[in-house]
Amino acid sequence: RKVGRAMQRLLGKSVHRSIRDRAAYRLARIAYIKSSYETALETLKQISPSAPRKLKLQAALLQGQSLIALGRHKEAVAVLQPVYNEPTLAGFAPYNYGIALVESGDTVRGFMLLDKVGAQTSQERVQRSLRDKANLTLGFTLLNAKQGLKARTYFERVNLKGPFSNKALLW
């Protein structure tokens, strides 16, 4: 709360634009973590068009995630489409873009993108978890569509020592 209040004060003061942009992004992240998705979206609007590219990419990802959380999937597709191939977003943008596509009705493209994320190989823990989450999402979606044999393929790709192994084994 203290950090949020301090950053909110920064947004109201006449400080350098780059500091205000970073403060707005951090405040939006805090709002997102607290499930205040509308607040996150409003705060992201305060980031200037002249902000550094990396910050704008991170803000676009956060905006897409907030829109997904609010069930506004078509808007999330529009926000995430231009940034989903950005290597600096390390797989998070393609995953979220895939989710937004599936939820907005474009299941073929969404599945292809999630399958690509689910097939990636990486030694980084975060990337392995993201891969497992994509495979779990694919498997669960197919399971709900009464396609258990296809779902099994994706559940089997989930790492048995990862955080999603129990769900994959259960499903």
XYZ file of C-alpha atoms in Angstrom:
171
model
C 0.000 0.000 0.000
C 2.838 2.348 0.882
C 4.537 1.773 -2.459
C 1.264 2.284 -4.293
C 0.595 5.543 -2.496
C 4.139 6.775 -3.179
C 3.837 5.976 -6.870
C 0.427 7.615 -7.024
C 1.984 10.786 -5.581
C 4.701 10.611 -8.251
C 2.073 10.619 -10.975
C 0.615 13.825 -9.621
C 3.905 15.699 -9.351
C 5.951 17.400 -12.014
C 8.724 14.836 -12.298
C 10.600 13.722 -15.373
C 8.347 11.922 -17.863
C 10.426 8.716 -17.795
C 9.978 8.461 -14.012
C 6.238 9.062 -14.339
C 6.000 6.387 -17.041
C 7.800 3.795 -14.908
C 5.708 4.745 -11.875
C 2.500 4.370 -13.901
C 3.574 0.930 -15.091
C 4.501 -0.214 -11.579
C 1.240 1.125 -10.185
C -0.673 -0.716 -12.915
C 1.210 -3.933 -12.021
C 0.228 -3.502 -8.389
C -3.406 -2.973 -9.405
C -3.279 -6.092 -11.606
C -1.807 -8.201 -8.804
C -4.606 -6.971 -6.533
C -7.156 -7.995 -9.218
C -8.108 -4.355 -9.842
C -8.033 -4.801 -13.603
C -9.989 -1.663 -14.498
C -7.617 0.400 -12.354
C -4.663 -1.226 -14.088
C -6.088 -0.306 -17.493
C -6.735 3.294 -16.431
C -3.241 3.630 -14.988
C -1.614 2.256 -18.128
C -3.222 5.086 -20.100
C -0.930 7.487 -18.230
C 2.167 6.079 -19.934
C 3.323 8.524 -22.576
C 3.752 7.595 -26.253
C 7.410 8.613 -25.931
C 8.106 5.968 -23.262
C 10.954 3.523 -23.964
C 10.043 0.656 -26.286
C 10.621 -2.011 -23.637
C 8.240 -0.271 -21.217
C 5.581 0.095 -23.920
C 5.858 -3.632 -24.718
C 5.510 -4.567 -21.058
C 2.543 -2.206 -20.743
C 0.867 -3.789 -23.785
C 1.278 -7.246 -22.250
C -0.166 -6.055 -18.943
C -3.032 -4.370 -20.776
C -3.766 -7.617 -22.637
C -3.657 -9.642 -19.433
C -6.025 -7.195 -17.732
C -8.448 -7.351 -20.648
C -8.379 -11.163 -20.570
C -9.080 -11.106 -16.836
C -12.072 -8.857 -17.497
C -13.383 -11.188 -20.223
C -12.787 -8.628 -22.962
C -11.018 -11.109 -25.230
C -11.486 -9.399 -28.589
C -9.896 -6.231 -27.204
C -7.065 -8.326 -25.768
C -6.465 -9.859 -29.210
C -6.136 -6.382 -30.713
C -3.670 -5.295 -28.024
C -1.551 -8.463 -28.016
C -1.427 -9.129 -31.771
C 1.252 -6.491 -32.517
C 3.521 -7.639 -29.655
C 3.152 -11.420 -29.456
C 6.348 -12.061 -31.448
C 8.514 -9.830 -29.275
C 11.419 -11.855 -27.860
C 11.709 -9.492 -24.874
C 8.323 -10.692 -23.622
C 9.744 -14.220 -23.330
C 6.770 -16.333 -24.285
C 4.249 -14.530 -22.089
C 2.820 -12.530 -24.980
C 2.296 -15.578 -27.249
C 0.674 -17.486 -24.391
C -1.713 -14.652 -23.534
C -2.394 -13.956 -27.201
C -3.251 -17.635 -27.675
C -5.619 -17.547 -24.706
C -7.290 -14.387 -26.038
C -7.681 -15.967 -29.487
C -9.254 -19.140 -28.092
C -11.597 -17.210 -25.806
C -12.630 -14.818 -28.584
C -13.619 -17.722 -30.834
C -10.533 -18.108 -33.046
C -9.722 -21.524 -31.628
C -7.639 -22.775 -34.556
C -5.108 -19.937 -34.420
C -5.214 -19.897 -30.629
C -4.518 -23.629 -30.413
C -1.664 -23.332 -32.906
C -0.057 -20.578 -30.866
C -0.543 -22.352 -27.538
C 0.824 -25.541 -29.082
C 3.913 -23.617 -30.181
C 4.403 -22.305 -26.634
C 3.737 -25.787 -25.261
C 6.370 -27.347 -27.514
C 9.188 -24.908 -26.722
C 12.295 -26.164 -24.978
C 14.077 -24.096 -22.385
C 16.252 -24.584 -19.352
C 14.751 -21.571 -17.579
C 12.262 -22.402 -14.840
C 9.813 -19.653 -15.839
C 9.786 -20.782 -19.473
C 9.277 -24.418 -18.489
C 6.335 -23.392 -16.281
C 4.862 -21.355 -19.114
C 5.230 -24.346 -21.452
C 3.498 -26.566 -18.909
C 0.717 -24.040 -18.411
C 0.111 -23.885 -22.171
C -0.049 -27.679 -22.382
C -2.367 -27.821 -19.388
C -4.644 -25.232 -20.998
C -4.716 -27.140 -24.273
C -5.374 -30.447 -22.555
C -8.119 -29.049 -20.344
C -9.834 -27.344 -23.284
C -9.818 -30.579 -25.266
C -10.983 -32.549 -22.251
C -13.965 -30.206 -21.875
C -14.696 -30.721 -25.578
C -14.923 -34.478 -24.924
C -11.663 -35.151 -26.818
C -9.841 -37.050 -24.099
C -7.384 -38.874 -26.366
C -6.166 -35.625 -27.907
C -6.042 -34.013 -24.473
C -3.806 -36.777 -23.166
C -1.081 -35.783 -25.637
C -0.858 -32.332 -24.062
C -1.094 -33.582 -20.481
C 1.801 -35.931 -21.177
C 3.956 -32.965 -22.237
C 3.643 -31.407 -18.761
C 6.801 -31.783 -16.669
C 6.235 -34.224 -13.807
C 8.424 -32.123 -11.512
C 6.738 -28.817 -12.326
C 4.012 -26.853 -10.539
C 1.287 -28.097 -12.903
C 2.055 -31.813 -12.727
C -0.695 -32.662 -10.229
C -3.411 -31.104 -12.370
C -2.085 -32.772 -15.508
C -1.996 -36.168 -13.825
C -5.445 -35.700 -12.296
C -7.058 -34.584 -15.520
